mmCIF file of C-alpha atoms in Angstrom:
data_model
loop_
_atom_site.group_PDB
_atom_site.id
_atom_site.type_symbol
_atom_site.label_atom_id
_atom_site.label_comp_id
_atom_site.label_asym_id
_atom_site.label_seq_id
_atom_site.Cartn_x
_atom_site.Cartn_y
_atom_site.Cartn_z
ATOM 1 C CA MET A 259 96.481 -0.848 -12.244
ATOM 2 C CA SER A 260 97.205 -3.692 -14.783
ATOM 3 C CA SER A 261 95.334 -7.020 -14.573
ATOM 4 C CA ASN A 262 98.678 -8.732 -13.426
ATOM 5 C CA ASP A 263 99.089 -6.282 -10.572
ATOM 6 C CA ARG A 264 95.694 -6.790 -9.094
ATOM 7 C CA PRO A 265 95.264 -8.950 -5.987
ATOM 8 C CA ASP A 266 93.646 -12.260 -6.579
ATOM 9 C CA ARG A 267 90.519 -11.445 -4.658
ATOM 10 C CA LEU A 268 88.471 -8.831 -2.708
ATOM 11 C CA ILE A 269 86.223 -9.663 0.221
ATOM 12 C CA LEU A 270 83.455 -7.168 0.430
ATOM 13 C CA HIS A 271 81.912 -7.492 3.852
ATOM 14 C CA LEU A 272 78.601 -5.710 4.071
ATOM 15 C CA GLY A 273 77.682 -6.573 7.679
ATOM 16 C CA HIS A 274 74.719 -6.020 8.415
ATOM 17 C CA GLY A 275 74.657 -4.116 11.620
ATOM 18 C CA LYS A 276 74.542 -5.901 14.940
ATOM 19 C CA THR A 277 76.131 -9.112 13.497
ATOM 20 C CA GLY A 278 79.625 -8.616 14.997
ATOM 21 C CA SER A 279 80.846 -6.491 12.287
ATOM 22 C CA THR A 280 82.807 -4.212 14.656
ATOM 23 C CA SER A 281 84.469 -7.249 16.302
ATOM 24 C CA ILE A 282 85.548 -8.411 12.891
ATOM 25 C CA GLN A 283 86.904 -4.925 11.924
ATOM 26 C CA ARG A 284 88.731 -4.241 15.160
ATOM 27 C CA THR A 285 90.276 -7.703 15.029
ATOM 28 C CA LEU A 286 91.546 -7.202 11.472
ATOM 29 C CA ARG A 287 92.770 -3.735 12.445
ATOM 30 C CA ALA A 288 94.754 -5.224 15.401
ATOM 31 C CA SER A 289 96.191 -8.155 13.308
ATOM 32 C CA ARG A 290 97.965 -6.282 10.677
ATOM 33 C CA GLN A 291 101.186 -8.313 10.955
ATOM 34 C CA ALA A 292 99.327 -11.594 10.763
ATOM 35 C CA LEU A 293 97.366 -10.459 7.798
ATOM 36 C CA HIS A 294 100.467 -9.008 5.957
ATOM 37 C CA ALA A 295 102.134 -12.454 6.565
ATOM 38 C CA ALA A 296 99.175 -14.185 4.913
ATOM 39 C CA GLY A 297 99.219 -11.774 2.027
ATOM 40 C CA LEU A 298 96.057 -9.937 3.093
ATOM 41 C CA LEU A 299 95.327 -6.258 3.349
ATOM 42 C CA PHE A 300 92.740 -4.534 5.564
ATOM 43 C CA PRO A 301 93.260 -0.913 4.764
ATOM 44 C CA ASP A 302 93.237 1.521 7.564
ATOM 45 C CA PRO A 303 89.727 2.900 7.629
ATOM 46 C CA GLY A 304 90.744 6.134 9.342
ATOM 47 C CA ARG A 305 88.599 7.480 12.221
ATOM 48 C CA HIS A 306 86.025 4.626 12.031
ATOM 49 C CA ASP A 307 86.339 0.937 12.480
ATOM 50 C CA ASN A 308 84.716 0.316 9.094
ATOM 51 C CA HIS A 309 85.415 1.677 5.593
ATOM 52 C CA GLN A 310 82.370 3.984 5.418
ATOM 53 C CA LEU A 311 84.611 6.880 4.413
ATOM 54 C CA LEU A 312 85.764 5.145 1.179
ATOM 55 C CA PHE A 313 82.436 3.907 -0.108
ATOM 56 C CA PRO A 314 81.249 7.358 -1.365
ATOM 57 C CA HIS A 315 83.874 6.964 -4.058
ATOM 58 C CA LEU A 316 83.319 3.244 -4.657
ATOM 59 C CA HIS A 317 79.576 3.619 -5.547
ATOM 60 C CA GLY A 318 78.898 7.325 -5.354
ATOM 61 C CA ASP A 319 75.634 6.927 -3.446
ATOM 62 C CA LEU A 320 75.478 9.056 -0.267
ATOM 63 C CA PRO A 321 73.202 8.001 2.519
ATOM 64 C CA ASP A 322 69.888 10.012 2.862
ATOM 65 C CA ASP A 323 70.073 9.683 6.661
ATOM 66 C CA PRO A 324 71.490 12.923 8.180
ATOM 67 C CA VAL A 325 73.024 10.894 11.039
ATOM 68 C CA GLN A 326 74.964 8.681 8.690
ATOM 69 C CA MET A 327 75.934 11.585 6.589
ATOM 70 C CA ALA A 328 77.343 13.387 9.610
ATOM 71 C CA SER A 329 79.654 10.484 10.305
ATOM 72 C CA LEU A 330 81.141 10.977 6.750
ATOM 73 C CA ALA A 331 81.703 14.745 6.423
ATOM 74 C CA ALA A 332 80.228 18.123 6.876
ATOM 75 C CA THR A 333 78.994 18.300 3.242
ATOM 76 C CA PRO A 334 78.451 15.793 0.425
ATOM 77 C CA GLU A 335 81.275 17.519 -1.549
ATOM 78 C CA ALA A 336 83.727 16.899 1.327
ATOM 79 C CA ALA A 337 82.556 13.338 1.754
ATOM 80 C CA ARG A 338 83.267 12.625 -1.975
ATOM 81 C CA THR A 339 86.726 14.507 -1.878
ATOM 82 C CA ASN A 340 87.859 12.525 1.205
ATOM 83 C CA ALA A 341 86.596 9.127 -0.349
ATOM 84 C CA LYS A 342 88.505 9.930 -3.530
ATOM 85 C CA GLY A 343 91.628 10.489 -1.450
ATOM 86 C CA LEU A 344 91.238 7.151 0.419
ATOM 87 C CA TRP A 345 90.697 5.485 -2.954
ATOM 88 C CA THR A 346 93.998 6.918 -4.334
ATOM 89 C CA ALA A 347 95.738 5.895 -1.123
ATOM 90 C CA LEU A 348 94.359 2.353 -1.425
ATOM 91 C CA LEU A 349 95.614 1.968 -4.942
ATOM 92 C CA GLN A 350 99.040 3.126 -3.871
ATOM 93 C CA GLN A 351 99.087 0.800 -0.895
ATOM 94 C CA ILE A 352 98.080 -2.253 -3.145
ATOM 95 C CA ALA A 353 100.848 -1.270 -5.651
ATOM 96 C CA LYS A 354 103.354 -1.090 -2.776
ATOM 97 C CA GLU A 355 102.482 -4.200 -0.738
ATOM 98 C CA ARG A 356 101.138 -6.377 -3.541
ATOM 99 C CA PRO A 357 98.709 -8.368 -1.301
ATOM 100 C CA ARG A 358 96.991 -11.423 -2.630
ATOM 101 C CA GLY A 359 93.764 -10.426 -0.975
ATOM 102 C CA VAL A 360 91.988 -7.233 0.146
ATOM 103 C CA ILE A 361 89.212 -6.912 2.705
ATOM 104 C CA LEU A 362 86.857 -3.984 2.719
ATOM 105 C CA SER A 363 84.079 -4.059 5.511
ATOM 106 C CA CYS A 364 81.205 -1.715 6.248
ATOM 107 C CA GLU A 365 77.947 -2.621 7.835
ATOM 108 C CA ASN A 366 76.439 0.802 6.903
ATOM 109 C CA GLN A 367 76.539 -0.329 3.262
ATOM 110 C CA PHE A 368 73.831 -2.955 3.836
ATOM 111 C CA ARG A 369 71.254 -0.941 2.057
ATOM 112 C CA PRO A 370 69.625 -1.044 -1.334
ATOM 113 C CA LEU A 371 71.812 0.605 -3.965
ATOM 114 C CA PRO A 372 70.522 2.207 -7.194
ATOM 115 C CA PRO A 373 71.535 0.338 -10.289
ATOM 116 C CA ASP A 374 74.087 2.978 -11.395
ATOM 117 C CA ALA A 375 75.665 2.887 -7.884
ATOM 118 C CA LEU A 376 75.967 -0.886 -8.075
ATOM 119 C CA HIS A 377 77.483 -0.731 -11.533
ATOM 120 C CA ARG A 378 80.047 1.824 -10.348
ATOM 121 C CA LEU A 379 80.801 -0.431 -7.350
ATOM 122 C CA THR A 380 81.408 -3.406 -9.546
ATOM 123 C CA GLN A 381 83.711 -1.465 -11.786
ATOM 124 C CA HIS A 382 85.799 -0.290 -8.764
ATOM 125 C CA CYS A 383 85.928 -3.794 -7.333
ATOM 126 C CA ALA A 384 87.222 -5.096 -10.617
ATOM 127 C CA GLN A 385 89.812 -2.414 -10.699
ATOM 128 C CA ILE A 386 91.463 -3.621 -7.456
ATOM 129 C CA ALA A 387 90.967 -7.337 -7.671
ATOM 130 C CA GLN A 388 90.616 -10.147 -10.164
ATOM 131 C CA ARG A 389 87.475 -11.496 -8.367
ATOM 132 C CA THR A 390 85.173 -10.315 -5.691
ATOM 133 C CA GLN A 391 83.251 -12.107 -3.066
ATOM 134 C CA VAL A 392 80.313 -10.390 -1.181
ATOM 135 C CA VAL A 393 79.911 -11.438 2.474
ATOM 136 C CA ALA A 394 76.897 -10.692 4.760
ATOM 137 C CA TYR A 395 75.828 -11.990 8.085
ATOM 138 C CA LEU A 396 72.097 -11.952 8.661
ATOM 139 C CA ARG A 397 70.019 -11.696 11.879
ATOM 140 C CA SER A 398 66.432 -13.304 12.021
ATOM 141 C CA PRO A 399 63.494 -10.763 11.842
ATOM 142 C CA ALA A 400 62.640 -10.310 15.463
ATOM 143 C CA GLN A 401 66.370 -10.113 16.576
ATOM 144 C CA PHE A 402 67.045 -7.550 13.851
ATOM 145 C CA PHE A 403 63.994 -5.557 14.795
ATOM 146 C CA LEU A 404 65.220 -5.202 18.425
ATOM 147 C CA SER A 405 68.736 -4.509 17.530
ATOM 148 C CA ASN A 406 67.744 -1.951 15.050
ATOM 149 C CA ILE A 407 65.715 -0.075 17.701
ATOM 150 C CA GLN A 408 68.755 -0.312 20.078
ATOM 151 C CA GLN A 409 70.970 1.315 17.434
ATOM 152 C CA ASP A 410 68.379 3.969 16.490
ATOM 153 C CA VAL A 411 67.597 5.198 19.967
ATOM 154 C CA LYS A 412 71.319 5.957 20.562
ATOM 155 C CA LYS A 413 71.299 8.407 17.670
ATOM 156 C CA ARG A 414 67.801 9.612 17.000
ATOM 157 C CA ALA A 415 64.340 10.352 18.422
ATOM 158 C CA GLU A 416 62.478 7.844 16.388
ATOM 159 C CA PHE A 417 63.344 4.324 15.226
ATOM 160 C CA ARG A 418 63.293 4.003 11.454
ATOM 161 C CA PRO A 419 60.891 1.695 9.625
ATOM 162 C CA ILE A 420 62.346 -1.572 8.302
ATOM 163 C CA SER A 421 61.389 -2.945 4.965
ATOM 164 C CA ALA A 422 59.503 -6.203 5.096
ATOM 165 C CA SER A 423 61.918 -7.457 2.489
ATOM 166 C CA ARG A 424 65.150 -5.914 3.745
ATOM 167 C CA ILE A 425 67.441 -8.824 2.864
ATOM 168 C CA ARG A 426 66.176 -9.236 -0.632
ATOM 169 C CA ASP A 427 66.090 -5.447 -1.252
ATOM 170 C CA THR A 428 69.801 -5.158 -0.509
ATOM 171 C CA LEU A 429 71.247 -8.536 -1.573
ATOM 172 C CA GLY A 430 69.039 -9.226 -4.514
ATOM 173 C CA PRO A 431 70.686 -6.667 -6.833
ATOM 174 C CA PHE A 432 74.108 -8.065 -5.624
ATOM 175 C CA VAL A 433 73.000 -11.637 -6.610
ATOM 176 C CA ASP A 434 71.791 -10.503 -10.075
ATOM 177 C CA HIS A 435 74.220 -7.749 -10.975
ATOM 178 C CA GLY A 436 76.858 -7.435 -8.370
ATOM 179 C CA PRO A 437 80.680 -7.641 -8.467
ATOM 180 C CA GLY A 438 80.851 -11.183 -7.509
ATOM 181 C CA PRO A 439 79.044 -14.144 -5.743
ATOM 182 C CA VAL A 440 77.250 -13.538 -2.484
ATOM 183 C CA SER A 441 77.909 -15.644 0.645
ATOM 184 C CA ALA A 442 75.458 -15.160 3.499
ATOM 185 C CA ARG A 443 75.668 -16.585 6.975
ATOM 186 C CA CYS A 444 73.114 -16.718 9.751
ATOM 187 C CA PHE A 445 74.266 -14.839 12.694
ATOM 188 C CA ALA A 446 73.329 -17.320 15.383
ATOM 189 C CA ARG A 447 75.782 -18.779 17.940
ATOM 190 C CA ASP A 448 74.946 -22.395 17.045
ATOM 191 C CA GLN A 449 75.498 -21.822 13.397
ATOM 192 C CA LEU A 450 78.823 -19.937 13.569
ATOM 193 C CA LEU A 451 82.138 -21.841 13.632
ATOM 194 C CA GLY A 452 83.391 -21.757 17.118
ATOM 195 C CA GLY A 453 80.175 -20.061 18.128
ATOM 196 C CA ASP A 454 81.930 -16.751 17.288
ATOM 197 C CA VAL A 455 81.660 -14.501 14.327
ATOM 198 C CA VAL A 456 85.331 -13.505 14.122
ATOM 199 C CA THR A 457 86.340 -17.179 14.101
ATOM 200 C CA ASP A 458 83.635 -17.958 11.512
ATOM 201 C CA PHE A 459 84.723 -15.109 9.272
ATOM 202 C CA ALA A 460 88.300 -15.960 9.363
ATOM 203 C CA GLN A 461 87.857 -19.658 8.781
ATOM 204 C CA ARG A 462 85.210 -19.447 6.055
ATOM 205 C CA PHE A 463 86.564 -16.435 4.089
ATOM 206 C CA LEU A 464 90.248 -16.146 4.898
ATOM 207 C CA PRO A 465 91.512 -19.692 4.638
ATOM 208 C CA GLU A 466 95.108 -18.559 4.165
ATOM 209 C CA LEU A 467 94.950 -16.996 7.624
ATOM 210 C CA ASP A 468 95.490 -18.900 10.819
ATOM 211 C CA ALA A 469 92.515 -17.677 12.959
ATOM 212 C CA ASP A 470 94.616 -18.400 16.198
ATOM 213 C CA SER A 471 97.089 -15.798 15.020
ATOM 214 C CA LEU A 472 94.564 -13.014 15.261
ATOM 215 C CA THR A 473 94.697 -10.345 17.871
ATOM 216 C CA ARG A 474 91.238 -9.556 19.120
ATOM 217 C CA GLY A 475 90.467 -5.869 19.096
ATOM 218 C CA ALA A 476 88.879 -3.761 21.806
ATOM 219 C CA ALA A 477 85.404 -4.930 22.903
ATOM 220 C CA GLU A 478 82.551 -3.411 20.993
ATOM 221 C CA GLU A 479 81.050 -0.306 22.626
ATOM 222 C CA ASN A 480 77.618 -0.727 21.105
ATOM 223 C CA SER A 481 76.591 -3.691 23.292
ATOM 224 C CA SER A 482 73.075 -4.121 24.428
ATOM 225 C CA VAL A 483 71.556 -1.636 26.773
ATOM 226 C CA SER A 484 68.505 -2.285 28.985
ATOM 227 C CA ALA A 485 64.963 -1.348 28.027
ATOM 228 C CA GLU A 486 65.109 1.474 30.590
ATOM 229 C CA ALA A 487 68.223 2.892 28.886
ATOM 230 C CA MET A 488 66.518 2.694 25.529
ATOM 231 C CA ALA A 489 63.403 4.458 26.834
ATOM 232 C CA LEU A 490 65.546 7.118 28.488
ATOM 233 C CA LEU A 491 67.653 7.642 25.333
ATOM 234 C CA GLN A 492 64.503 8.095 23.268
ATOM 235 C CA GLN A 493 63.151 10.623 25.818
ATOM 236 C CA VAL A 494 66.452 12.581 25.647
ATOM 237 C CA PHE A 495 66.519 12.687 21.866
ATOM 238 C CA ARG A 496 62.867 13.751 21.832
ATOM 239 C CA GLY A 497 63.661 16.673 24.197
ATOM 240 C CA HIS A 498 61.574 15.344 26.949
ATOM 241 C CA ARG A 499 64.265 15.579 29.571
ATOM 242 C CA ASP A 500 66.056 18.676 30.782
ATOM 243 C CA LEU A 501 69.704 18.149 30.367
ATOM 244 C CA PRO A 502 72.496 19.474 32.387
ATOM 245 C CA ARG A 503 73.662 22.791 31.035
ATOM 246 C CA ALA A 504 77.107 21.438 30.142
ATOM 247 C CA TYR A 505 75.394 18.899 27.885
ATOM 248 C CA ALA A 506 72.667 21.021 26.378
ATOM 249 C CA LYS A 507 74.518 20.897 23.015
ATOM 250 C CA ASP A 508 76.246 17.587 23.487
ATOM 251 C CA LEU A 509 73.637 14.802 23.154
ATOM 252 C CA LYS A 510 76.376 12.491 21.948
ATOM 253 C CA GLY A 511 78.329 12.957 25.095
ATOM 254 C CA PHE A 512 75.264 12.661 27.402
ATOM 255 C CA ARG A 513 74.202 9.515 25.447
ATOM 256 C CA LYS A 514 77.607 7.952 26.342
ATOM 257 C CA ILE A 515 77.002 8.587 30.035
ATOM 258 C CA ILE A 516 73.635 6.919 29.935
ATOM 259 C CA VAL A 517 75.056 3.843 28.236
ATOM 260 C CA GLU A 518 77.974 3.761 30.657
ATOM 261 C CA THR A 519 75.669 4.114 33.801
ATOM 262 C CA ASP A 520 73.141 1.491 32.668
ATOM 263 C CA LYS A 521 74.742 -1.678 33.940
ATOM 264 C CA ALA A 522 75.730 -0.003 37.192
ATOM 265 C CA VAL A 523 72.060 0.507 38.096
ATOM 266 C CA GLU A 524 70.478 -2.377 40.020
ATOM 267 C CA GLY A 525 68.195 -4.646 37.903
ATOM 268 C CA TYR A 526 70.079 -4.476 34.698
ATOM 269 C CA ARG A 527 68.895 -7.045 31.981
ATOM 270 C CA ARG A 528 68.992 -7.291 28.283
ATOM 271 C CA PRO A 529 65.711 -6.167 26.659
ATOM 272 C CA ALA A 530 63.294 -8.735 25.359
ATOM 273 C CA LEU A 531 60.313 -8.024 22.841
ATOM 274 C CA PHE A 532 56.835 -8.634 24.002
ATOM 275 C CA SER A 533 55.641 -11.900 22.429
ATOM 276 C CA GLU A 534 52.996 -10.102 20.343
ATOM 277 C CA VAL A 535 55.620 -7.721 19.003
ATOM 278 C CA ARG A 536 57.904 -10.513 18.086
ATOM 279 C CA GLN A 537 54.861 -12.091 16.156
ATOM 280 C CA ILE A 538 54.447 -8.812 14.346
ATOM 281 C CA ALA A 539 58.090 -8.472 13.403
ATOM 282 C CA GLU A 540 58.256 -11.963 12.071
ATOM 283 C CA ALA A 541 54.802 -12.173 10.338
ATOM 284 C CA ARG A 542 55.267 -9.073 8.176
ATOM 285 C CA VAL A 543 58.512 -10.317 6.620
ATOM 286 C CA SER A 544 58.127 -11.229 2.937
ATOM 287 C CA ASP A 545 61.527 -12.528 1.757
ATOM 288 C CA LEU A 546 62.165 -15.543 4.086
ATOM 289 C CA GLU A 547 61.698 -17.989 1.279
ATOM 290 C CA TRP A 548 63.949 -16.049 -1.055
ATOM 291 C CA THR A 549 66.641 -15.935 1.591
ATOM 292 C CA ARG A 550 66.254 -19.677 1.980
ATOM 293 C CA ASP A 551 66.273 -20.504 -1.600
ATOM 294 C CA VAL A 552 68.678 -18.044 -2.955
ATOM 295 C CA LEU A 553 71.150 -17.466 -0.039
ATOM 296 C CA GLY A 554 70.728 -20.879 1.642
ATOM 297 C CA VAL A 555 70.032 -19.086 5.012
ATOM 298 C CA THR A 556 67.187 -20.139 7.265
ATOM 299 C CA PHE A 557 66.214 -18.775 10.689
ATOM 300 C CA ALA A 558 65.443 -21.614 12.996
ATOM 301 C CA ASP A 559 63.877 -19.204 15.634
ATOM 302 C CA VAL A 560 61.056 -18.140 13.312
ATOM 303 C CA PRO A 561 57.844 -20.184 13.816
ATOM 304 C CA ALA A 562 54.852 -20.393 11.556
ATOM 305 C CA PRO A 563 53.142 -16.924 11.330
ATOM 306 C CA GLY A 564 50.773 -16.116 14.128
ATOM 307 C CA MET A 565 48.850 -13.549 12.173
ATOM 308 C CA THR A 566 48.406 -12.472 8.564
ATOM 309 C CA ARG A 567 50.975 -10.418 6.855
ATOM 310 C CA ALA A 568 48.436 -7.509 6.385
ATOM 311 C CA ALA A 569 47.550 -7.494 10.057
ATOM 312 C CA ALA A 570 51.216 -7.548 11.029
ATOM 313 C CA GLU A 571 51.945 -4.588 8.758
ATOM 314 C CA THR A 572 49.065 -2.638 10.212
ATOM 315 C CA ALA A 573 50.188 -3.305 13.915
ATOM 316 C CA TYR A 574 53.809 -2.540 12.971
ATOM 317 C CA ALA A 575 52.896 0.916 11.783
ATOM 318 C CA THR A 576 51.813 1.881 15.207
ATOM 319 C CA LEU A 577 54.972 1.011 16.973
ATOM 320 C CA ARG A 578 57.033 4.152 17.834
ATOM 321 C CA ASP A 579 57.800 3.996 21.640
ATOM 322 C CA VAL A 580 60.244 1.714 23.362
ATOM 323 C CA ALA A 581 57.563 0.942 25.967
ATOM 324 C CA GLN A 582 55.428 -0.541 23.163
ATOM 325 C CA VAL A 583 57.916 -3.168 22.188
ATOM 326 C CA CYS A 584 59.466 -4.304 25.573
ATOM 327 C CA ALA A 585 58.887 -4.027 29.271
ATOM 328 C CA VAL A 586 60.236 -0.794 30.761
ATOM 329 C CA ASP A 587 60.626 -0.681 34.605
ATOM 330 C CA SER A 588 59.550 2.921 35.364
ATOM 331 C CA HIS A 589 61.323 2.828 38.822
ATOM 332 C CA ARG A 590 64.627 1.620 37.382
ATOM 333 C CA LEU A 591 64.290 4.183 34.532
ATOM 334 C CA GLU A 592 64.132 6.999 37.034
ATOM 335 C CA ALA A 593 67.011 5.677 39.049
ATOM 336 C CA LEU A 594 69.053 5.548 35.781
ATOM 337 C CA TRP A 595 68.219 9.085 35.112
ATOM 338 C CA GLN A 596 69.206 10.194 38.583
ATOM 339 C CA GLN A 597 72.504 8.342 38.470
ATOM 340 C CA THR A 598 73.317 9.599 35.095
ATOM 341 C CA LEU A 599 72.777 13.175 36.176
ATOM 342 C CA ALA A 600 75.022 12.631 39.065
ATOM 343 C CA ARG A 601 77.764 11.114 36.849
ATOM 344 C CA ALA A 602 77.359 13.815 34.300
ATOM 345 C CA LYS A 603 77.831 16.413 37.078
ATOM 346 C CA THR A 604 81.217 14.856 38.014
ATOM 347 C CA GLN A 605 82.357 14.686 34.384
ATOM 348 C CA ALA A 606 81.147 18.088 33.113
ATOM 349 C CA ARG A 607 83.688 20.863 32.749
ATOM 350 C CA PRO A 608 82.975 24.462 31.846
ATOM 351 C CA PHE A 609 82.184 24.903 28.191
ATOM 352 C CA GLY A 610 83.152 21.259 27.762
ATOM 353 C CA TRP A 611 80.947 20.918 24.738
ATOM 354 C CA LEU A 612 83.197 23.290 22.728
ATOM 355 C CA PHE A 613 86.018 20.705 22.863
ATOM 356 C CA ARG A 614 83.893 17.589 22.221
ATOM 357 C CA ARG A 615 83.714 15.998 18.759
#
């Protein structure tokens, strides 16, 4: 693609997770006509809302997390082959539609990239646009800690450790050696334009687009579950509950029933961290000043540390159960389990797991 044929700019939206990324993506997918009229292209991401299937070609760095790998393809070779095909299709679509701007979005890419992967990404960005802007929305430490647990217990037995410098680890290399300037926004209702991330994204980064012309996509499925649902999900993935036979090989399907049943059980409420756990999550963070000075983002809900960073790190290392981080009502948990079993029984069909994906 010659320099004259390239779009003026590329918006590289990196998330991160639980900052309304899915809402942005679904709205952009549902607003193809409005985007086309504004000279913008949000390429069809395929079976996901985000462009995770494309990124193995853009930077060549496959995730080391087996859950994320499973969402790409059965093998690394297949993931790379599929990504290369999507890249070719993207180049063809750009040549055909000649947009002025392209938007790629994937919260799974909010992770540290090796230097060679970042260099490769920079080269590919330059190949499809004359300039690139990197966009990220950021949650404050305690909010991110809880949302990370919520996401993890829906997919795995243990929640993964979080780097004390997670923002700088990921965005620092982009600031120093990335494909273009980094624009970061605090994901807080009182700091988002219109109190809404979709409106904020459209007005701040897509000025040629009338935000009122957007068609909102379907509501996110990954909304908050209760502390009881979190604890039950963790027990299921740890193998501490005997699942109905029809779901013995379909943890994903059974997880979906737990999430669907949760709000129907009396006493539903969003989980909240114990105050001491909140202190731990905030006190161990080491990149707040960097985030403020370099990205211009501050988190108003983070007070002065209530303990030393070393003490917070030691305490953090002991946290592995949902009941350690937020209050779990044992009676409601058992009610959720029984109602989930009842719903699973009505939905099960003989050998249904053979037909699930």
